[in-house]
Amino acid sequence: MASGWAPDRNPIELADGTLICERHRQIICYICCCDYSFVQELRNEEEQAAEDAGNEGLRAFSQAHFGDELGHSADFLYSAGATPRHPTAMNSSVSRDGSEIPFASGSIPSMTKFVPPRSTDSPSMIFQGAHRFIRRTNPHEILIYTDGACLSNGLANPRGGCGLIVSPTHKVNFRLENTGPTDEPHPQTSNRAELRAVIAALQHRYWQGDCMGAWTRLVIATDSEYVVLGATERIRGWNTRGRRTNAGKPVKNQDLWKKLIHEIQKLDEPQTFMQPPHGTSVSFWRIPREWNEDADAEAKKGAELEDVQRYTEILGVMI
């Protein structure tokens, strides 16, 4: 048994003593549900103990031969460390709602398009449905389906709703709020619902720490051209032009675009409790509408719900 999980096969031991799962060659495998990282942890503890013993010997040697002053200097060097072993997480100066994010090109995090191995590959061919949709060839990448809907879009009394499919058994729907993260009212539109659904997916879990910090990339699967092109191509041009489109008009849904940037910046920050420290990057995959039917159904359910006045984070607990 490894760290409390029971693998279905015996592990393979590499030449350096590392254990990996037999089927997928992973130290931590979220498909086989096995975790052999404890071997590395034990090795690190032994190395640290040896290093500490060596430092004690150096301090004793320095004090015996050069006096207390140099001995204390050696103590400071080896207890504090001349350089940190791992980079610390980036400090963020933006507000919680992202409203203070500067609109400069350098402040925009990397938001890439997901390119499947073959153009005909569907999400289910690349990502296996388990407790998350996990990439078959890389168990550190996951996918979330998102969609937005707006009943009576462009007419009187439009009703927006959002849907997420986080796993085969965890589906989420909610009503698009009348106000955004800055408490300002906004009209209900399908584009706004699509963008709001993506933000909800990014906020739904603390993805850097989910499943012991397994995920290095989160892929958003959506049929919204507005979201995918806006996030991966247009947003930098908008910023260069002072938040205006090519036609010189103000960009719509600026509050949600700012919030999207803010959430992706947070996900991208390296987390020092993980070895090696890493964040979670975000990619966008525009899929055909027929591949997104479950998220579309949830979004339509959300649009049927009662009005929600204030912006609310949609958090997933124990999923």
GROMACS .gro file of C-alpha atoms in nm:
model
  319
    1MET     CA    1   0.000   0.000   0.000
    2ALA     CA    2   0.130   0.345  -0.088
    3SER     CA    3   0.019   0.646   0.116
    4GLY     CA    4  -0.311   0.482   0.200
    5TRP     CA    5  -0.409   0.401  -0.159
    6ALA     CA    6  -0.420   0.045  -0.290
    7PRO     CA    7  -0.287   0.012  -0.647
    8ASP     CA    8  -0.422  -0.263  -0.868
    9ARG     CA    9  -0.070  -0.369  -0.976
   10ASN     CA   10   0.275  -0.390  -0.826
   11PRO     CA   11   0.498  -0.083  -0.873
   12ILE     CA   12   0.815  -0.076  -1.081
   13GLU     CA   13   1.139   0.022  -0.904
   14LEU     CA   14   1.380   0.234  -1.109
   15ALA     CA   15   1.759   0.223  -1.076
   16ASP     CA   16   1.763   0.516  -0.832
   17GLY     CA   17   1.503   0.354  -0.608
   18THR     CA   18   1.206   0.556  -0.734
   19LEU     CA   19   0.876   0.367  -0.753
   20ILE     CA   20   0.634   0.423  -1.042
   21CYS     CA   21   0.303   0.267  -1.140
   22GLU     CA   22   0.340  -0.023  -1.382
   23ARG     CA   23   0.068   0.083  -1.623
   24HIS     CA   24   0.132   0.456  -1.674
   25ARG     CA   25   0.489   0.504  -1.545
   26GLN     CA   26   0.384   0.778  -1.300
   27ILE     CA   27   0.504   0.841  -0.943
   28ILE     CA   28   0.154   0.973  -0.863
   29CYS     CA   29  -0.107   0.817  -1.092
   30TYR     CA   30  -0.460   0.951  -1.067
   31ILE     CA   31  -0.594   0.686  -1.302
   32CYS     CA   32  -0.465   0.386  -1.102
   33CYS     CA   33  -0.509   0.576  -0.772
   34CYS     CA   34  -0.157   0.512  -0.644
   35ASP     CA   35   0.098   0.744  -0.485
   36TYR     CA   36   0.464   0.644  -0.452
   37SER     CA   37   0.594   0.993  -0.374
   38PHE     CA   38   0.660   0.887  -0.015
   39VAL     CA   39   0.983   0.720  -0.136
   40GLN     CA   40   1.118   1.056  -0.253
   41GLU     CA   41   1.000   1.220   0.069
   42LEU     CA   42   1.192   0.964   0.276
   43ARG     CA   43   1.499   1.019   0.060
   44ASN     CA   44   1.472   1.396   0.102
   45GLU     CA   45   1.446   1.357   0.480
   46GLU     CA   46   1.762   1.144   0.483
   47GLU     CA   47   1.948   1.398   0.267
   48GLN     CA   48   1.834   1.684   0.490
   49ALA     CA   49   1.949   1.498   0.801
   50ALA     CA   50   2.290   1.441   0.643
   51GLU     CA   51   2.311   1.806   0.540
   52ASP     CA   52   2.219   1.920   0.892
   53ALA     CA   53   2.485   1.694   1.039
   54GLY     CA   54   2.742   1.839   0.800
   55ASN     CA   55   2.644   2.194   0.892
   56GLU     CA   56   2.682   2.115   1.262
   57GLY     CA   57   3.030   1.981   1.194
   58LEU     CA   58   3.125   2.296   1.002
   59ARG     CA   59   3.002   2.520   1.283
   60ALA     CA   60   3.196   2.320   1.542
   61PHE     CA   61   3.512   2.330   1.326
   62SER     CA   62   3.479   2.707   1.270
   63GLN     CA   63   3.431   2.783   1.639
   64ALA     CA   64   3.720   2.559   1.743
   65HIS     CA   65   3.970   2.703   1.496
   66PHE     CA   66   3.856   3.062   1.431
   67GLY     CA   67   3.655   3.164   1.736
   68ASP     CA   68   3.291   3.239   1.805
   69GLU     CA   69   3.252   3.525   1.557
   70LEU     CA   70   3.317   3.319   1.245
   71GLY     CA   71   3.136   3.026   1.400
   72HIS     CA   72   2.821   3.238   1.437
   73SER     CA   73   2.863   3.360   1.078
   74ALA     CA   74   2.866   3.001   0.957
   75ASP     CA   75   2.559   2.929   1.169
   76PHE     CA   76   2.372   3.215   1.001
   77LEU     CA   77   2.473   3.108   0.652
   78TYR     CA   78   2.365   2.749   0.689
   79SER     CA   79   2.049   2.805   0.891
   80ALA     CA   80   1.910   3.095   0.687
   81GLY     CA   81   2.048   2.988   0.349
   82ALA     CA   82   2.223   3.220   0.106
   83THR     CA   83   1.959   3.167  -0.164
   84PRO     CA   84   1.610   3.014  -0.140
   85ARG     CA   85   1.579   2.662  -0.274
   86HIS     CA   86   1.250   2.731  -0.450
   87PRO     CA   87   1.099   3.053  -0.591
   88THR     CA   88   0.826   3.209  -0.382
   89ALA     CA   89   0.478   3.273  -0.516
   90MET     CA   90   0.421   3.607  -0.686
   91ASN     CA   91   0.251   3.865  -0.467
   92SER     CA   92  -0.063   4.010  -0.622
   93SER     CA   93  -0.157   4.373  -0.567
   94VAL     CA   94  -0.494   4.354  -0.741
   95SER     CA   95  -0.827   4.359  -0.564
   96ARG     CA   96  -1.028   4.048  -0.492
   97ASP     CA   97  -1.269   4.119  -0.778
   98GLY     CA   98  -0.989   4.198  -1.022
   99SER     CA   99  -1.115   4.553  -1.082
  100GLU     CA  100  -0.771   4.709  -1.027
  101ILE     CA  101  -0.588   4.501  -1.285
  102PRO     CA  102  -0.374   4.731  -1.501
  103PHE     CA  103  -0.454   4.714  -1.873
  104ALA     CA  104  -0.097   4.681  -1.993
  105SER     CA  105   0.025   4.407  -2.225
  106GLY     CA  106   0.272   4.279  -1.968
  107SER     CA  107  -0.005   4.216  -1.716
  108ILE     CA  108  -0.191   3.967  -1.937
  109PRO     CA  109  -0.111   3.606  -1.844
  110SER     CA  110  -0.056   3.338  -2.104
  111MET     CA  111  -0.391   3.213  -2.237
  112THR     CA  112  -0.336   2.962  -2.514
  113LYS     CA  113  -0.552   2.763  -2.751
  114PHE     CA  114  -0.564   2.389  -2.691
  115VAL     CA  115  -0.470   2.201  -3.007
  116PRO     CA  116  -0.579   1.834  -3.014
  117PRO     CA  117  -0.342   1.577  -3.167
  118ARG     CA  118  -0.588   1.531  -3.456
  119SER     CA  119  -0.854   1.777  -3.567
  120THR     CA  120  -1.117   1.503  -3.543
  121ASP     CA  121  -1.033   1.414  -3.182
  122SER     CA  122  -1.322   1.476  -2.944
  123PRO     CA  123  -1.274   1.562  -2.575
  124SER     CA  124  -1.372   1.208  -2.471
  125MET     CA  125  -1.101   1.065  -2.697
  126ILE     CA  126  -0.831   1.274  -2.527
  127PHE     CA  127  -0.964   1.306  -2.171
  128GLN     CA  128  -1.084   1.009  -1.969
  129GLY     CA  129  -1.383   1.061  -1.742
  130ALA     CA  130  -1.301   0.976  -1.380
  131HIS     CA  131  -1.321   1.200  -1.070
  132ARG     CA  132  -1.205   1.464  -1.322
  133PHE     CA  133  -1.170   1.458  -1.700
  134ILE     CA  134  -0.802   1.358  -1.705
  135ARG     CA  135  -0.586   1.355  -2.016
  136ARG     CA  136  -0.505   1.001  -2.119
  137THR     CA  137  -0.147   1.079  -2.222
  138ASN     CA  138  -0.072   1.326  -1.941
  139PRO     CA  139  -0.239   1.272  -1.602
  140HIS     CA  140  -0.150   1.627  -1.495
  141GLU     CA  141  -0.394   1.791  -1.738
  142ILE     CA  142  -0.770   1.813  -1.688
  143LEU     CA  143  -1.066   1.947  -1.885
  144ILE     CA  144  -1.387   2.126  -1.783
  145TYR     CA  145  -1.681   2.181  -2.017
  146THR     CA  146  -1.849   2.523  -1.991
  147ASP     CA  147  -2.143   2.687  -2.162
  148GLY     CA  148  -2.373   2.984  -2.131
  149ALA     CA  149  -2.729   3.037  -2.249
  150CYS     CA  150  -2.967   3.330  -2.264
  151LEU     CA  151  -3.339   3.280  -2.311
  152SER     CA  152  -3.497   3.564  -2.512
  153ASN     CA  153  -3.149   3.691  -2.596
  154GLY     CA  154  -3.174   4.044  -2.739
  155LEU     CA  155  -3.543   4.071  -2.647
  156ALA     CA  156  -3.730   4.204  -2.346
  157ASN     CA  157  -3.655   4.028  -2.016
  158PRO     CA  158  -3.361   3.808  -2.124
  159ARG     CA  159  -3.260   3.534  -1.878
  160GLY     CA  160  -2.900   3.415  -1.870
  161GLY     CA  161  -2.771   3.090  -1.727
  162CYS     CA  162  -2.437   2.912  -1.697
  163GLY     CA  163  -2.335   2.546  -1.693
  164LEU     CA  164  -2.022   2.348  -1.601
  165ILE     CA  165  -1.935   1.981  -1.636
  166VAL     CA  166  -1.644   1.922  -1.398
  167SER     CA  167  -1.662   1.541  -1.407
  168PRO     CA  168  -1.905   1.275  -1.530
  169THR     CA  169  -2.084   1.296  -1.196
  170HIS     CA  170  -2.043   1.665  -1.107
  171LYS     CA  171  -2.256   1.907  -1.308
  172VAL     CA  172  -2.324   2.269  -1.211
  173ASN     CA  173  -2.583   2.521  -1.325
  174PHE     CA  174  -2.658   2.871  -1.197
  175ARG     CA  175  -2.836   3.188  -1.298
  176LEU     CA  176  -2.632   3.471  -1.452
  177GLU     CA  177  -2.632   3.751  -1.196
  178ASN     CA  178  -2.773   4.096  -1.268
  179THR     CA  179  -2.454   4.262  -1.142
  180GLY     CA  180  -2.091   4.177  -1.202
  181PRO     CA  181  -1.794   4.143  -0.965
  182THR     CA  182  -1.779   4.523  -0.926
  183ASP     CA  183  -2.150   4.540  -0.822
  184GLU     CA  184  -2.243   4.732  -1.137
  185PRO     CA  185  -2.556   4.618  -1.327
  186HIS     CA  186  -2.513   4.462  -1.673
  187PRO     CA  187  -2.759   4.334  -1.934
  188GLN     CA  188  -2.814   3.960  -1.964
  189THR     CA  189  -2.664   3.830  -2.290
  190SER     CA  190  -2.544   3.495  -2.421
  191ASN     CA  191  -2.185   3.622  -2.455
  192ARG     CA  192  -2.184   3.739  -2.095
  193ALA     CA  193  -2.321   3.403  -1.980
  194GLU     CA  194  -2.050   3.216  -2.176
  195LEU     CA  195  -1.773   3.424  -2.020
  196ARG     CA  196  -1.925   3.403  -1.672
  197ALA     CA  197  -1.933   3.022  -1.697
  198VAL     CA  198  -1.558   3.010  -1.763
  199ILE     CA  199  -1.486   3.229  -1.459
  200ALA     CA  200  -1.702   2.999  -1.246
  201ALA     CA  201  -1.500   2.698  -1.368
  202LEU     CA  202  -1.172   2.866  -1.270
  203GLN     CA  203  -1.308   2.957  -0.926
  204HIS     CA  204  -1.490   2.632  -0.859
  205ARG     CA  205  -1.196   2.465  -0.687
  206TYR     CA  206  -0.851   2.563  -0.563
  207TRP     CA  207  -0.708   2.390  -0.868
  208GLN     CA  208  -0.340   2.426  -0.773
  209GLY     CA  209  -0.403   2.218  -0.461
  210ASP     CA  210  -0.677   1.991  -0.595
  211CYS     CA  211  -0.578   1.622  -0.584
  212MET     CA  212  -0.250   1.700  -0.404
  213GLY     CA  213  -0.144   1.964  -0.657
  214ALA     CA  214  -0.164   1.730  -0.953
  215TRP     CA  215  -0.280   1.966  -1.224
  216THR     CA  216  -0.037   2.168  -1.435
  217ARG     CA  217  -0.292   2.263  -1.701
  218LEU     CA  218  -0.668   2.321  -1.704
  219VAL     CA  219  -0.837   2.307  -2.044
  220ILE     CA  220  -1.165   2.496  -2.086
  221ALA     CA  221  -1.383   2.328  -2.351
  222THR     CA  222  -1.647   2.566  -2.486
  223ASP     CA  223  -1.835   2.621  -2.812
  224SER     CA  224  -1.810   3.000  -2.767
  225GLU     CA  225  -1.601   3.176  -3.033
  226TYR     CA  226  -1.646   3.497  -2.831
  227VAL     CA  227  -1.466   3.345  -2.531
  228VAL     CA  228  -1.190   3.154  -2.711
  229LEU     CA  229  -1.088   3.427  -2.956
  230GLY     CA  230  -1.131   3.697  -2.695
  231ALA     CA  231  -0.906   3.522  -2.442
  232THR     CA  232  -0.637   3.396  -2.679
  233GLU     CA  233  -0.619   3.665  -2.951
  234ARG     CA  234  -0.821   3.981  -2.903
  235ILE     CA  235  -0.761   4.075  -2.541
  236ARG     CA  236  -0.407   4.207  -2.594
  237GLY     CA  237  -0.524   4.427  -2.880
  238TRP     CA  238  -0.806   4.559  -2.664
  239ASN     CA  239  -0.555   4.655  -2.399
  240THR     CA  240  -0.324   4.824  -2.649
  241ARG     CA  241  -0.615   5.034  -2.773
  242GLY     CA  242  -0.729   5.133  -2.424
  243ARG     CA  243  -0.997   4.865  -2.387
  244ARG     CA  244  -1.149   4.940  -2.726
  245THR     CA  245  -1.228   4.723  -3.025
  246ASN     CA  246  -1.089   4.766  -3.377
  247ALA     CA  247  -1.391   4.984  -3.448
  248GLY     CA  248  -1.303   5.211  -3.156
  249LYS     CA  249  -1.598   5.101  -2.942
  250PRO     CA  250  -1.557   5.015  -2.571
  251VAL     CA  251  -1.509   4.643  -2.509
  252LYS     CA  252  -1.823   4.486  -2.367
  253ASN     CA  253  -1.818   4.289  -2.041
  254GLN     CA  254  -1.495   4.455  -1.926
  255ASP     CA  255  -1.566   4.360  -1.566
  256LEU     CA  256  -1.573   3.990  -1.655
  257TRP     CA  257  -1.267   4.009  -1.879
  258LYS     CA  258  -1.076   4.171  -1.592
  259LYS     CA  259  -1.199   3.899  -1.360
  260LEU     CA  260  -1.091   3.630  -1.604
  261ILE     CA  261  -0.740   3.778  -1.619
  262HIS     CA  262  -0.730   3.796  -1.240
  263GLU     CA  263  -0.829   3.431  -1.194
  264ILE     CA  264  -0.580   3.305  -1.453
  265GLN     CA  265  -0.303   3.512  -1.293
  266LYS     CA  266  -0.378   3.347  -0.958
  267LEU     CA  267  -0.376   2.999  -1.110
  268ASP     CA  268  -0.047   3.069  -1.287
  269GLU     CA  269   0.139   3.159  -0.966
  270PRO     CA  270   0.391   2.889  -0.860
  271GLN     CA  271   0.287   2.716  -0.539
  272THR     CA  272   0.587   2.642  -0.321
  273PHE     CA  273   0.424   2.353  -0.132
  274MET     CA  274   0.447   2.145  -0.452
  275GLN     CA  275   0.767   1.980  -0.567
  276PRO     CA  276   0.880   2.124  -0.795
  277PRO     CA  277   0.681   2.444  -0.742
  278HIS     CA  278   0.437   2.508  -1.025
  279GLY     CA  279   0.113   2.683  -1.109
  280THR     CA  280  -0.176   2.572  -1.328
  281SER     CA  281  -0.191   2.716  -1.679
  282VAL     CA  282  -0.520   2.764  -1.864
  283SER     CA  283  -0.592   2.676  -2.227
  284PHE     CA  284  -0.911   2.721  -2.430
  285TRP     CA  285  -1.052   2.465  -2.671
  286ARG     CA  286  -1.336   2.567  -2.901
  287ILE     CA  287  -1.540   2.254  -2.962
  288PRO     CA  288  -1.845   2.195  -3.183
  289ARG     CA  289  -2.180   2.258  -3.019
  290GLU     CA  290  -2.274   1.889  -3.041
  291TRP     CA  291  -1.976   1.799  -2.821
  292ASN     CA  292  -2.095   2.042  -2.555
  293GLU     CA  293  -2.456   1.932  -2.515
  294ASP     CA  294  -2.432   1.845  -2.144
  295ALA     CA  295  -2.294   2.188  -2.049
  296ASP     CA  296  -2.553   2.352  -2.275
  297ALA     CA  297  -2.832   2.164  -2.097
  298GLU     CA  298  -2.702   2.281  -1.759
  299ALA     CA  299  -2.679   2.641  -1.881
  300LYS     CA  300  -3.042   2.632  -1.995
  301LYS     CA  301  -3.144   2.492  -1.656
  302GLY     CA  302  -2.960   2.782  -1.494
  303ALA     CA  303  -3.146   3.034  -1.711
  304GLU     CA  304  -3.477   2.898  -1.577
  305LEU     CA  305  -3.382   2.973  -1.216
  306GLU     CA  306  -3.497   3.275  -1.019
  307ASP     CA  307  -3.319   3.608  -1.062
  308VAL     CA  308  -2.990   3.650  -0.874
  309GLN     CA  309  -2.901   4.010  -0.806
  310ARG     CA  310  -2.539   4.001  -0.685
  311TYR     CA  311  -2.234   3.829  -0.830
  312THR     CA  312  -2.157   3.513  -0.632
  313GLU     CA  313  -1.863   3.273  -0.651
  314ILE     CA  314  -1.976   2.919  -0.735
  315LEU     CA  315  -1.754   2.693  -0.523
  316GLY     CA  316  -1.734   2.314  -0.530
  317VAL     CA  317  -1.685   2.139  -0.195
  318MET     CA  318  -1.581   1.775  -0.149
  319ILE     CA  319  -1.609   1.685  -0.516
   0.00000   0.00000   0.00000
